[in-house]
Amino acid sequence: MAEDIETKVVKAKKASIELSSVSEEVKNRALEAMAESLDRERKAILEANSKDLEYASELKKVGKLTQALVDRLKVTDSKIDGMIAGIMDVIKLKDPVGETLSTLELDNDLILYQISCPIGLIGVIFESRPDVVPQVMSLCLKSGNATIFKGGSEARESNRTIFEILVKAIESTEGMPKGAFQLMETREEIMSLLSLDAYVDLLIPRGSNEFVKFIQDNTKIPVLGHTSGICHIYVDEFADPDTAWKVCFDAKVQYPAVCNAIETLLVNRKIAEAFLPKMAEMYIKAGVELRCDKDSYILLAEKGLSPLSKATEEDWSLEYNDLILSIKLVDTIKEAIAHINTFGSHHTDGIITENASRRKEFIGLVDSSSVMVNASTRFADGYRYGKGAEVGISTNKIHSRGPVGMEGLLIYKYILMGKGQVVADYAGENAKPYTHRKLDLKFADVN
Amino acid sequence: MAEDIETKVVKAKKASIELSSVSEEVKNRALEAMAESLDRERKAILEANSKDLEYASELKKVGKLTQALVDRLKVTDSKIDGMIAGIMDVIKLKDPVGETLSTLELDNDLILYQISCPIGLIGVIFESRPDVVPQVMSLCLKSGNATIFKGGSEARESNRTIFEILVKAIESTEGMPKGAFQLMETREEIMSLLSLDAYVDLLIPRGSNEFVKFIQDNTKIPVLGHTSGICHIYVDEFADPDTAWKVCFDAKVQYPAVCNAIETLLVNRKIAEAFLPKMAEMYIKAGVELRCDKDSYILLAEKGLSPLSKATEEDWSLEYNDLILSIKLVDTIKEAIAHINTFGSHHTDGIITENASRRKEFIGLVDSSSVMVNASTRFADGYRYGKGAEVGISTNKIHSRGPVGMEGLLIYKYILMGKGQVVADYAGENAKPYTHRKLDLKFADVN
């Protein structure tokens, strides 16, 4: 079995080289063929999906699958419309390959170009969500990256059918290499994939925190992902209370199950009396369980608010993903920042303040990929950030951080165009100097 | 012991937050203080170094150290001048922190800025070269990154003295945090450092291939480095022979001990007769051992050239780092590209050709961080690429590739500046649309 996977991976790696220099026109034709095929093959997709749903409902009966997971698994005609619309959006995105990032003259007729190019071979591992396949495949194709997919076993029939439809569309497009997209179906195959760091350049796991953590802990391949979203809002003493009420409510209540919802509210003591009771009332009305530190508990209990729970030290490190919120009073903005940097997951954190120097301090010192000023943390995602499509959210500190669009699938190469220059002439006693002059030349315009 | 290291690392991580928002002016004052202190403390440095040299010459006597390593270890007044000049160069570099990389209006008064920022805490592990400390420390300081250093044990006295002089200079500069730069001295400390992926954001190992490989194999922290430099030049049938002779000679002979020198010469059969005999003669005169594939051996032997060796399959994967070169004839440019992508290390590879479509094919399909056209592979380094200073050379496919300057020590954060906007207003039935309009605003100009 392990050999089979290596064969697939080697094939995809080889095809990745060809794919990296396919023209935008050909790539867009392949994308159009993908969209058309999905539209034409709706029946096959829905049939395959009904098999998965049948099996899933069995699993649900014995308590092995939740209704939420069954819902995510279900493909409908309108979900297929969404897949097609997603592919059409990717066609509209500018080809990101071959862009000139910088041009430097090293000497006369010795010009160094830095050009964007695909990373190479990406592994995408996701839990049961059949719509991931067309979404990721279209982004990888447009950015010139070969891709290995592994979906959740609950969606096996749907994933396989969608995958085969799409690959057939791609490979029958003239000018597209064969073998660039491969599907894996078993857990054993994942384990083998994780060991193939000689071929796979980047892994993108999408799923639960435990799932992403498992991938990170079991491979030497770079992983783009995030294991948790412990997000905060700090309500500064110079906050406008109306803004604070509105934003803090949205950040917890609008959709609590996602990584960019807040888990902890930090409130400056100087504004606690004026801000917190009404805030707590709004939360309680919306069904939010409030876990308060000692002083916020006393303050809210005195105002007759209930129910209230008491927060423990453990709460500061919890991602509830639910209508639960921990609350802490702080003496200073520094205390808030220290709390965020210590207990947060460097994902998305916000401040509510009208004071410019407080704002500046918070932005400068909070070590998170997104910092929100007087706006909800829920804005932190690829679509809202205008990326067209989201590859994932990364809490890495290198390569890509925060919501990652197609740019996260790109790297660059340097091209040095010379006329026979040798280093010997630029070294030693009569060394020629380098000019190191920035030029405004685009590689594609002159080569 | 392990706890001590964790204490140092936690201290540096904490200081990294403060360091990330120190102003350019303060950072430049710290750099000036570093340069002045090195100049003032020459005696202490030379004394410490003489202790290392004494020990090294003992090691050399028993064959545990080569003369080349002893030479690299030796600090002289002119080497101290070089360290000082290096720091002064870094002062001249523009502060890379806080640069606005993109600005996007999401809606009225809801502006998303992408701002460059330091990565955080870097671990730099190097073999015996005391001049690495000031070079890397100045780059990390200017880019706002805290740093843990570990030098080779042969240079322990020199490294410690230089490190202490520099840290004293930094920490006595007003506005600089304390603890951002830490030194480790033992192998046990490295092993502990490698396990501290919760704190250390990036490792930069500098040294032999085995050393870098060891680091990569024993940590989950991202590693910026390269393990080998198996570089090629392909001499195309449309090559200008004069250019080919000159460039291929330089790429092997000018300095064979480095990663960007070539190890294999690939020659199109159609030009072999016209190009290769004279090339071989030049190499043999310069003392290069030629390891030829069957056909190039026959060709060169027929011309009476000697000495010649025969290449084995193994030779295509060897980094000689010496005056040895393997030679292979190829039928087509495709065969050359396939050879390079299979046996090369994706470092630096070149083509000699006057033909535009050959050039284009080679640039598009060779998967290397630097591709040279009619220029020596030896140009691939940070100084020649105008980076001011080189952090390292990376054969990674993510984050930074090829010669890496200060830009490799940076990442970004997103700052969303709002006026109380919430996601609820942009979702559901009466959802407000996003404007997603690119703006030309710099964050620092408006905030």
XYZ file of N, CA, C and O in Angstrom, chain A residues 231-329:
396
model
N -9.633 33.996 21.156
C -9.624 35.412 20.800
C -10.190 36.251 21.945
O -10.999 35.770 22.729
N -9.722 37.496 22.025
C -10.121 38.397 23.107
C -10.565 39.743 22.559
O -10.110 40.166 21.498
N -11.418 40.413 23.356
C -11.546 41.854 23.167
C -11.227 42.514 24.489
O -11.648 42.049 25.557
N -10.431 43.581 24.418
C -10.127 44.393 25.591
C -10.913 45.694 25.483
O -10.767 46.438 24.503
N -11.771 45.946 26.481
C -12.527 47.194 26.514
C -11.757 48.185 27.392
O -11.653 48.022 28.606
N -11.179 49.143 26.715
C -10.312 50.130 27.368
C -11.146 51.165 28.128
O -12.337 51.346 27.838
N -10.532 51.856 29.083
C -11.274 52.885 29.818
C -11.726 54.017 28.898
O -12.682 54.720 29.216
N -11.043 54.184 27.751
C -11.443 55.238 26.819
C -12.359 54.704 25.705
O -12.416 55.266 24.616
N -13.026 53.593 25.981
C -13.950 53.024 24.987
C -15.221 53.858 24.908
O -15.671 54.430 25.903
N -15.794 53.910 23.719
C -17.152 54.412 23.579
C -18.076 53.238 23.931
O -18.029 52.193 23.256
N -18.905 53.371 24.989
C -19.684 52.205 25.435
C -20.595 51.641 24.354
O -20.723 50.416 24.223
N -21.213 52.500 23.540
C -22.088 51.986 22.488
C -21.324 51.073 21.529
O -21.797 50.003 21.156
N -20.131 51.530 21.122
C -19.289 50.704 20.258
C -18.945 49.398 20.959
O -19.028 48.310 20.368
N -18.584 49.490 22.225
C -18.167 48.295 22.969
C -19.305 47.288 23.065
O -19.112 46.093 22.820
N -20.498 47.765 23.417
C -21.627 46.835 23.540
C -21.900 46.103 22.227
O -22.065 44.900 22.188
N -21.926 46.899 21.163
C -22.260 46.362 19.848
C -21.203 45.339 19.373
O -21.525 44.233 18.935
N -19.939 45.749 19.459
C -18.866 44.907 18.922
C -18.669 43.646 19.771
O -18.532 42.536 19.239
N -18.684 43.806 21.111
C -18.458 42.639 21.978
C -19.602 41.631 21.840
O -19.391 40.426 21.933
N -20.810 42.136 21.616
C -21.951 41.235 21.434
C -21.773 40.416 20.156
O -21.867 39.187 20.148
N -21.471 41.117 19.073
C -21.287 40.451 17.781
C -20.169 39.410 17.834
O -20.301 38.299 17.324
N -19.059 39.801 18.491
C -17.868 38.950 18.498
C -18.108 37.626 19.218
O -17.434 36.633 18.955
N -19.072 37.608 20.146
C -19.389 36.349 20.828
C -20.604 35.663 20.223
O -20.601 34.455 20.019
N -21.652 36.448 19.949
C -22.972 35.842 19.722
C -23.280 35.551 18.250
O -23.966 34.593 17.932
N -22.723 36.358 17.326
C -23.171 36.256 15.928
C -22.954 34.847 15.369
O -23.758 34.339 14.601
N -21.858 34.178 15.783
C -21.602 32.801 15.354
C -20.529 32.241 16.280
O -19.336 32.323 15.977
N -20.937 31.668 17.409
C -19.960 31.314 18.444
C -19.101 30.093 18.119
O -18.073 29.884 18.760
N -19.490 29.318 17.114
C -18.803 28.037 16.875
C -17.526 28.180 16.067
O -16.900 27.178 15.713
N -17.120 29.392 15.745
C -15.974 29.545 14.851
C -14.754 30.124 15.577
O -14.867 30.699 16.659
N -13.611 29.978 14.925
C -12.348 30.301 15.580
C -12.181 31.787 15.865
O -11.453 32.155 16.786
N -12.836 32.669 15.092
C -12.622 34.104 15.311
C -13.651 34.741 16.244
O -13.688 35.968 16.396
N -14.486 33.923 16.888
C -15.360 34.440 17.951
C -14.526 34.584 19.223
O -13.544 33.870 19.407
N -14.901 35.531 20.101
C -14.086 35.723 21.308
C -14.451 34.704 22.388
O -15.579 34.219 22.450
N -13.462 34.394 23.219
C -13.668 33.490 24.349
C -13.543 34.243 25.667
O -14.081 33.818 26.685
N -12.799 35.340 25.655
C -12.564 36.096 26.891
C -12.728 37.587 26.634
O -12.226 38.117 25.639
N -13.437 38.233 27.555
C -13.612 39.681 27.504
C -12.786 40.290 28.639
O -12.959 39.928 29.804
N -11.878 41.187 28.277
C -11.048 41.865 29.285
C -11.554 43.293 29.415
O -11.707 43.990 28.404
N -11.826 43.718 30.652
C -12.429 45.035 30.846
C -11.588 45.858 31.816
O -11.243 45.391 32.907
N -11.236 47.062 31.384
C -10.507 47.963 32.270
C -11.410 48.333 33.454
O -12.576 48.683 33.267
N -10.863 48.224 34.675
C -11.650 48.493 35.887
C -12.338 49.856 35.847
O -13.426 50.034 36.370
N -11.648 50.849 35.224
C -12.174 52.212 35.261
C -13.476 52.357 34.467
O -14.211 53.325 34.649
N -13.734 51.416 33.556
C -14.971 51.512 32.772
C -15.946 50.382 33.120
O -17.073 50.336 32.599
N -15.534 49.498 34.025
C -16.322 48.282 34.312
C -17.742 48.625 34.771
O -18.726 48.079 34.264
N -17.834 49.539 35.706
C -19.125 49.925 36.275
C -20.080 50.460 35.188
O -21.249 50.114 35.146
N -19.532 51.273 34.295
C -20.368 51.900 33.270
C -20.696 50.947 32.116
O -21.736 51.066 31.467
N -19.800 50.010 31.867
C -19.944 49.173 30.670
C -20.485 47.769 30.951
O -21.349 47.264 30.232
N -19.957 47.137 31.982
C -20.147 45.695 32.107
C -21.574 45.235 32.433
O -22.034 44.247 31.840
N -22.296 45.909 33.355
C -23.639 45.405 33.677
C -24.550 45.301 32.447
O -25.158 44.257 32.194
N -24.616 46.342 31.628
C -25.477 46.277 30.449
C -24.990 45.204 29.470
O -25.786 44.478 28.870
N -23.659 45.102 29.337
C -23.076 44.073 28.455
C -23.515 42.690 28.923
O -23.944 41.846 28.116
N -23.380 42.469 30.234
C -23.731 41.154 30.797
C -25.205 40.851 30.560
O -25.586 39.726 30.228
N -26.024 41.874 30.710
C -27.457 41.697 30.496
C -27.736 41.245 29.055
O -28.531 40.341 28.812
N -27.050 41.913 28.105
C -27.230 41.545 26.701
C -26.809 40.088 26.454
O -27.498 39.333 25.764
N -25.681 39.724 27.028
C -25.188 38.359 26.845
C -26.143 37.339 27.459
O -26.465 36.315 26.864
N -26.571 37.632 28.687
C -27.438 36.670 29.385
C -28.734 36.470 28.613
O -29.203 35.351 28.420
N -29.274 37.576 28.090
C -30.491 37.498 27.279
C -30.299 36.611 26.058
O -31.208 35.915 25.607
N -29.065 36.658 25.509
C -28.778 35.853 24.307
C -28.388 34.426 24.667
O -28.013 33.641 23.791
N -28.451 34.113 25.964
C -28.148 32.742 26.368
C -26.685 32.439 26.576
O -26.267 31.276 26.575
N -25.860 33.484 26.740
C -24.428 33.258 26.943
C -24.146 32.956 28.409
O -24.583 33.697 29.290
N -23.433 31.868 28.662
C -22.979 31.583 30.031
C -21.771 32.449 30.324
O -20.780 32.437 29.596
N -21.815 33.227 31.403
C -20.713 34.131 31.741
C -19.875 33.525 32.860
O -20.386 33.203 33.923
N -18.597 33.353 32.602
C -17.685 32.835 33.626
C -16.782 33.976 34.074
O -15.850 34.377 33.369
N -17.064 34.508 35.269
C -16.443 35.758 35.700
C -15.288 35.534 36.658
O -15.331 34.630 37.497
N -14.268 36.401 36.547
C -13.241 36.394 37.583
C -13.862 37.011 38.842
O -14.997 37.532 38.805
N -13.135 36.966 39.944
C -13.713 37.350 41.240
C -14.341 38.744 41.201
O -15.517 38.914 41.586
N -13.594 39.731 40.710
C -14.094 41.100 40.806
C -15.266 41.387 39.867
O -16.190 42.125 40.224
N -15.246 40.815 38.679
C -16.387 41.042 37.779
C -17.613 40.298 38.300
O -18.746 40.774 38.154
N -17.380 39.178 38.956
C -18.490 38.431 39.555
C -19.175 39.287 40.623
O -20.403 39.435 40.634
N -18.350 39.868 41.512
C -18.893 40.718 42.585
C -19.678 41.882 41.991
O -20.828 42.149 42.370
N -19.062 42.561 41.010
C -19.717 43.719 40.387
C -21.067 43.341 39.783
O -22.082 44.018 40.006
N -21.092 42.232 39.024
C -22.331 41.859 38.324
C -23.376 41.294 39.295
O -24.571 41.554 39.139
N -22.901 40.555 40.282
C -23.834 39.999 41.268
C -24.501 41.124 42.059
O -25.710 41.095 42.329
N -23.705 42.155 42.389
C -24.262 43.313 43.103
C -25.385 43.987 42.323
O -26.326 44.527 42.890
N -25.244 43.953 40.993
C -26.284 44.566 40.154
C -27.469 43.619 39.962
O -28.377 43.915 39.185
N -27.395 42.453 40.595
C -28.512 41.519 40.521
C -28.570 40.693 39.253
O -29.613 40.115 38.927
N -27.448 40.664 38.515
C -27.463 39.884 37.270
C -27.276 38.397 37.554
O -26.467 38.004 38.400
N -27.997 37.574 36.831
C -27.825 36.135 36.980
C -28.395 35.443 35.731
O -29.202 36.047 35.024
N -27.980 34.196 35.400
C -26.993 33.431 36.166
C -25.550 33.864 35.850
O -25.272 34.319 34.735
N -24.666 33.686 36.816
C -23.229 33.950 36.640
C -22.451 32.723 37.118
O -22.849 32.102 38.101
N -21.376 32.381 36.416
C -20.501 31.318 36.937
C -19.170 31.951 37.323
O -18.878 33.087 36.953
N -18.388 31.160 38.031
C -17.053 31.644 38.397
C -16.007 31.039 37.467
O -16.004 29.833 37.218
N -15.132 31.895 36.977
C -14.065 31.412 36.095
C -12.940 30.824 36.940
O -12.651 31.320 38.028
N -12.307 29.763 36.426
C -11.092 29.246 37.066
C -9.910 29.628 36.172
O -10.097 30.081 35.030
N -8.703 29.415 36.665
C -7.504 29.698 35.874
C -7.574 28.994 34.509
O -7.110 29.518 33.499
N -8.148 27.815 34.514
C -8.224 27.015 33.298
C -9.023 27.715 32.197
O -8.750 27.542 31.005
N -10.018 28.504 32.617
C -10.884 29.141 31.620
C -10.125 30.032 30.642
O -10.520 30.150 29.488
N -9.052 30.665 31.119
C -8.329 31.589 30.232
C -7.722 30.872 29.032
O -7.388 31.501 28.039
N -7.560 29.574 29.130
C -6.947 28.818 28.024
C -7.954 27.997 27.224
O -7.565 27.183 26.400
N -9.242 28.217 27.477
C -10.246 27.380 26.808
C -10.841 28.042 25.571
O -11.127 29.238 25.571
N -10.995 27.226 24.524
C -11.758 27.680 23.369
C -13.131 27.018 23.463
O -13.278 25.834 23.202
N -14.136 27.806 23.880
C -15.450 27.207 24.117
C -16.129 26.829 22.809
O -16.843 25.849 22.724
N -15.958 27.664 21.779
C -16.695 27.466 20.523
C -18.194 27.356 20.759
O -18.889 26.610 20.066
N -18.659 28.064 21.747
C -20.051 27.916 22.170
C -20.469 29.216 22.866
O -19.662 30.127 23.037
N -21.735 29.291 23.297
C -22.218 30.501 23.971
C -21.734 30.535 25.429
O -22.516 30.491 26.373
N -20.446 30.603 25.582
C -19.812 30.717 26.901
C -18.749 31.802 26.754
O -18.074 31.883 25.722
N -18.603 32.639 27.773
C -17.616 33.716 27.696
C -16.979 33.900 29.065
O -17.688 33.958 30.078
N -15.665 33.985 29.112
C -15.024 34.317 30.384
C -14.765 35.824 30.413
O -14.546 36.462 29.374
N -14.841 36.384 31.624
C -14.711 37.842 31.794
C -13.678 38.121 32.867
O -13.653 37.459 33.914
N -12.818 39.091 32.611
C -11.783 39.446 33.588
C -11.607 40.956 33.631
O -11.533 41.599 32.577
N -11.515 41.503 34.833
C -11.197 42.928 34.969
C -9.681 43.094 35.024
O -8.983 42.280 35.627
